[in-house]
mmCIF file of C-alpha atoms in Angstrom:
data_model
loop_
_atom_site.group_PDB
_atom_site.id
_atom_site.type_symbol
_atom_site.label_atom_id
_atom_site.label_comp_id
_atom_site.label_asym_id
_atom_site.label_seq_id
_atom_site.Cartn_x
_atom_site.Cartn_y
_atom_site.Cartn_z
ATOM 1 C CA MET A 83 -1.416 5.699 -6.617
ATOM 2 C CA CYS A 84 0.579 4.117 -4.062
ATOM 3 C CA GLY A 85 1.196 5.925 -0.580
ATOM 4 C CA ARG A 86 2.341 3.209 1.450
ATOM 5 C CA PHE A 87 4.149 -0.070 0.775
ATOM 6 C CA LEU A 88 6.394 -2.410 2.677
ATOM 7 C CA ILE A 89 9.855 -3.927 2.888
ATOM 8 C CA SER A 90 9.937 -7.360 4.768
ATOM 9 C CA ALA A 91 11.812 -9.569 2.749
ATOM 10 C CA THR A 92 15.073 -10.730 4.368
ATOM 11 C CA PRO A 93 18.307 -8.846 2.742
ATOM 12 C CA ASP A 94 19.620 -12.336 1.436
ATOM 13 C CA ALA A 95 16.484 -12.552 -0.960
ATOM 14 C CA ILE A 96 16.529 -8.721 -2.051
ATOM 15 C CA ALA A 97 20.007 -9.707 -2.680
ATOM 16 C CA ALA A 98 19.503 -12.627 -5.053
ATOM 17 C CA ARG A 99 16.430 -10.931 -6.217
ATOM 18 C CA PHE A 100 18.228 -8.116 -7.744
ATOM 19 C CA GLY A 101 21.565 -9.167 -8.408
ATOM 20 C CA LEU A 102 23.440 -7.485 -5.925
ATOM 21 C CA ALA A 103 27.271 -8.195 -5.226
ATOM 22 C CA THR A 104 26.667 -7.229 -1.751
ATOM 23 C CA LYS A 105 23.411 -8.037 0.784
ATOM 24 C CA PRO A 106 21.712 -4.304 1.620
ATOM 25 C CA ASP A 107 21.537 -4.123 5.283
ATOM 26 C CA LEU A 108 17.676 -3.638 5.802
ATOM 27 C CA SER A 109 15.284 -4.482 8.664
ATOM 28 C CA PRO A 110 12.056 -5.308 8.209
ATOM 29 C CA ARG A 111 9.407 -2.233 7.783
ATOM 30 C CA TRP A 112 5.478 -2.437 7.089
ATOM 31 C CA ASN A 113 4.010 0.414 6.117
ATOM 32 C CA VAL A 114 6.381 2.194 4.639
ATOM 33 C CA ALA A 115 5.398 6.655 4.213
ATOM 34 C CA PRO A 116 6.288 9.767 2.075
ATOM 35 C CA SER A 117 9.586 11.786 3.467
ATOM 36 C CA GLN A 118 11.348 8.280 4.793
ATOM 37 C CA ASP A 119 14.368 6.868 3.668
ATOM 38 C CA VAL A 120 13.655 3.625 1.264
ATOM 39 C CA PRO A 121 16.375 1.517 -0.835
ATOM 40 C CA VAL A 122 16.710 1.602 -4.200
ATOM 41 C CA VAL A 123 18.386 -0.076 -6.987
ATOM 42 C CA ARG A 124 20.548 1.402 -9.483
ATOM 43 C CA SER A 125 23.245 0.850 -12.172
ATOM 44 C CA SER A 126 26.669 1.789 -11.798
ATOM 45 C CA PRO A 127 29.137 2.218 -15.195
ATOM 46 C CA SER A 128 30.195 -0.896 -14.781
ATOM 47 C CA GLY A 129 26.817 -2.246 -14.747
ATOM 48 C CA SER A 130 26.796 -3.854 -11.367
ATOM 49 C CA ARG A 131 24.146 -3.131 -8.901
ATOM 50 C CA HIS A 132 24.135 -1.697 -5.623
ATOM 51 C CA VAL A 133 21.443 -0.042 -3.007
ATOM 52 C CA SER A 134 21.195 3.347 -2.271
ATOM 53 C CA MET A 135 18.745 4.823 0.588
ATOM 54 C CA MET A 136 16.985 7.667 -0.929
ATOM 55 C CA GLN A 137 13.791 10.542 0.709
ATOM 56 C CA TRP A 138 10.611 9.091 -0.732
ATOM 57 C CA GLY A 139 9.278 12.990 -2.323
ATOM 58 C CA LEU A 140 11.229 13.373 -5.647
ATOM 59 C CA ILE A 141 12.952 16.835 -5.175
ATOM 60 C CA PRO A 142 13.882 18.612 -8.567
ATOM 61 C CA HIS A 143 17.559 19.612 -8.881
ATOM 62 C CA TRP A 144 16.446 22.809 -9.467
ATOM 63 C CA ALA A 145 14.011 23.069 -6.312
ATOM 64 C CA LYS A 146 14.233 26.079 -4.792
ATOM 65 C CA ASP A 147 12.055 24.239 -1.445
ATOM 66 C CA PRO A 148 12.296 20.833 -0.218
ATOM 67 C CA ALA A 149 8.511 21.041 0.776
ATOM 68 C CA ILE A 150 7.871 20.106 -3.055
ATOM 69 C CA GLY A 151 9.034 16.127 -2.407
ATOM 70 C CA GLN A 152 5.981 15.915 -0.378
ATOM 71 C CA ARG A 153 3.497 15.811 -3.165
ATOM 72 C CA LEU A 154 5.794 14.444 -5.915
ATOM 73 C CA ILE A 155 5.775 10.864 -4.417
ATOM 74 C CA ASN A 156 4.464 9.687 -7.544
ATOM 75 C CA ALA A 157 4.820 10.524 -11.078
ATOM 76 C CA ARG A 158 2.270 9.383 -13.654
ATOM 77 C CA SER A 159 3.824 7.582 -16.688
ATOM 78 C CA GLU A 160 1.418 8.953 -19.157
ATOM 79 C CA THR A 161 2.935 12.282 -18.809
ATOM 80 C CA ALA A 162 5.982 12.361 -16.857
ATOM 81 C CA ALA A 163 7.621 12.876 -20.197
ATOM 82 C CA GLU A 164 6.209 16.114 -20.439
ATOM 83 C CA LYS A 165 6.277 17.377 -16.626
ATOM 84 C CA PRO A 166 9.761 19.284 -15.805
ATOM 85 C CA SER A 167 9.805 17.728 -12.349
ATOM 86 C CA PHE A 168 9.872 14.302 -13.924
ATOM 87 C CA ARG A 169 11.896 15.359 -17.274
ATOM 88 C CA THR A 170 15.544 14.960 -17.145
ATOM 89 C CA PRO A 171 15.076 11.840 -13.952
ATOM 90 C CA LEU A 172 12.963 9.478 -17.044
ATOM 91 C CA LYS A 173 15.718 10.472 -19.113
ATOM 92 C CA SER A 174 19.142 9.746 -16.846
ATOM 93 C CA HIS A 175 17.620 8.895 -13.257
ATOM 94 C CA ARG A 176 15.970 5.942 -13.112
ATOM 95 C CA CYS A 177 16.151 3.549 -10.185
ATOM 96 C CA LEU A 178 14.000 0.433 -9.026
ATOM 97 C CA ILE A 179 12.518 1.029 -5.470
ATOM 98 C CA VAL A 180 12.688 -2.405 -3.309
ATOM 99 C CA THR A 181 9.355 -3.589 -1.711
ATOM 100 C CA ASP A 182 7.588 -6.858 -1.391
ATOM 101 C CA GLY A 183 3.814 -5.390 -1.082
ATOM 102 C CA PHE A 184 2.293 -2.200 -1.295
ATOM 103 C CA TYR A 185 -1.065 -0.725 0.083
ATOM 104 C CA GLU A 186 -4.149 0.466 -1.712
ATOM 105 C CA TRP A 187 -7.547 1.844 0.048
ATOM 106 C CA GLN A 188 -10.813 0.531 -1.767
ATOM 107 C CA HIS A 189 -13.757 2.960 -1.570
ATOM 108 C CA THR A 190 -17.001 1.117 -1.011
ATOM 109 C CA GLU A 191 -20.356 1.992 0.980
ATOM 110 C CA GLY A 192 -18.352 5.159 2.566
ATOM 111 C CA ARG A 193 -15.574 3.396 3.730
ATOM 112 C CA LYS A 194 -12.027 2.671 2.571
ATOM 113 C CA GLN A 195 -10.925 -0.652 2.577
ATOM 114 C CA PRO A 196 -7.093 -1.199 2.891
ATOM 115 C CA TRP A 197 -5.266 -3.517 0.929
ATOM 116 C CA CYS A 198 -2.391 -5.181 0.690
ATOM 117 C CA ILE A 199 -0.808 -6.288 -3.069
ATOM 118 C CA ARG A 200 1.845 -8.691 -3.152
ATOM 119 C CA ALA A 201 3.633 -11.175 -5.298
ATOM 120 C CA ALA A 202 1.600 -14.433 -5.271
ATOM 121 C CA ASP A 203 5.026 -15.789 -3.536
ATOM 122 C CA ALA A 204 5.387 -13.021 -1.185
ATOM 123 C CA SER A 205 8.930 -12.317 -2.610
ATOM 124 C CA PRO A 206 10.388 -9.000 -3.458
ATOM 125 C CA PHE A 207 9.784 -7.188 -6.410
ATOM 126 C CA ALA A 208 10.674 -3.769 -8.117
ATOM 127 C CA MET A 209 8.466 -0.475 -8.295
ATOM 128 C CA ALA A 210 9.659 1.570 -11.402
ATOM 129 C CA GLY A 211 11.413 4.853 -9.814
ATOM 130 C CA LEU A 212 12.964 8.085 -10.545
ATOM 131 C CA TRP A 213 15.371 9.872 -8.495
ATOM 132 C CA SER A 214 17.443 13.395 -8.243
ATOM 133 C CA SER A 215 19.705 14.839 -6.094
ATOM 134 C CA TRP A 216 19.434 18.032 -4.712
ATOM 135 C CA ARG A 217 21.412 20.543 -3.696
ATOM 136 C CA GLY A 218 19.579 22.821 -1.519
ATOM 137 C CA GLY A 219 21.621 22.417 1.775
ATOM 138 C CA ASP A 220 24.901 21.677 2.144
ATOM 139 C CA THR A 221 24.783 17.712 2.063
ATOM 140 C CA PRO A 222 23.103 16.895 -1.375
ATOM 141 C CA LEU A 223 19.880 14.814 -0.629
ATOM 142 C CA GLU A 224 18.858 11.792 -3.057
ATOM 143 C CA THR A 225 15.051 11.644 -3.156
ATOM 144 C CA CYS A 226 12.848 9.258 -5.497
ATOM 145 C CA THR A 227 9.747 8.662 -6.438
ATOM 146 C CA ILE A 228 7.302 6.210 -8.110
ATOM 147 C CA LEU A 229 6.023 5.698 -11.326
ATOM 148 C CA THR A 230 2.061 4.931 -11.547
ATOM 149 C CA THR A 231 -0.472 3.541 -14.325
ATOM 150 C CA THR A 232 -3.211 2.506 -15.094
ATOM 151 C CA PRO A 233 -4.413 -0.935 -12.923
ATOM 152 C CA ASN A 234 -4.296 -3.814 -14.054
ATOM 153 C CA VAL A 235 -7.510 -6.285 -14.195
ATOM 154 C CA MET A 236 -6.517 -7.783 -10.779
ATOM 155 C CA LEU A 237 -6.605 -4.132 -9.316
ATOM 156 C CA LYS A 238 -9.148 -1.978 -10.850
ATOM 157 C CA PRO A 239 -11.220 -3.127 -8.511
ATOM 158 C CA ILE A 240 -9.184 -2.012 -5.621
ATOM 159 C CA HIS A 241 -7.467 1.683 -7.171
ATOM 160 C CA LYS A 242 -7.508 3.442 -10.201
ATOM 161 C CA ARG A 243 -3.700 3.606 -10.037
ATOM 162 C CA MET A 244 -0.870 1.087 -8.956
ATOM 163 C CA PRO A 245 2.658 1.757 -9.377
ATOM 164 C CA ILE A 246 4.889 0.240 -12.382
ATOM 165 C CA ILE A 247 5.793 -3.160 -11.638
ATOM 166 C CA VAL A 248 9.507 -4.061 -13.631
ATOM 167 C CA SER A 249 9.889 -8.291 -13.947
ATOM 168 C CA PRO A 250 13.437 -9.078 -13.041
ATOM 169 C CA GLU A 251 14.116 -9.455 -16.798
ATOM 170 C CA ASP A 252 13.339 -5.942 -17.467
ATOM 171 C CA TYR A 253 15.755 -4.032 -14.626
ATOM 172 C CA ASN A 254 18.856 -3.901 -16.899
ATOM 173 C CA LEU A 255 16.560 -2.522 -19.781
ATOM 174 C CA TRP A 256 14.851 0.088 -17.301
ATOM 175 C CA LEU A 257 18.424 1.266 -15.453
ATOM 176 C CA ASP A 258 19.791 1.508 -18.914
#
């Protein structure tokens, strides 16, 4: 599970990592929480990539109450294709959620030990995401969720889930 993350990379570093035509207008944030706006990368029909800000917590297009987004900050990749909330976004609304680290809490001896998980070089990276546009009010609200998976060898001692990390060579494949 990913319940908090950070975005501290410079706009230049983010533009370079994600192959963006224009630099995003972002300030460093060290404790990004659910329901906050987060930067996501999407592809346009021409294939160029751009950053959009979306609320973290997916609200399916069919939802009557936007409060459902609080429960849909993460999606288990193993079952996303079967779940009504994630089935359509998995087919046609994929995104890359920009970060350069995420937090996990390890339960040890009756307490929680926080860990900040980053790339070895502290560079920005992408978490696999899904997005949806909800039209319950006057203005459409774009929301997103992070896809999670079983942890790799390094994270297994810390937590039972982790976000899916998309490598740069797979960005186009994921966004297609």
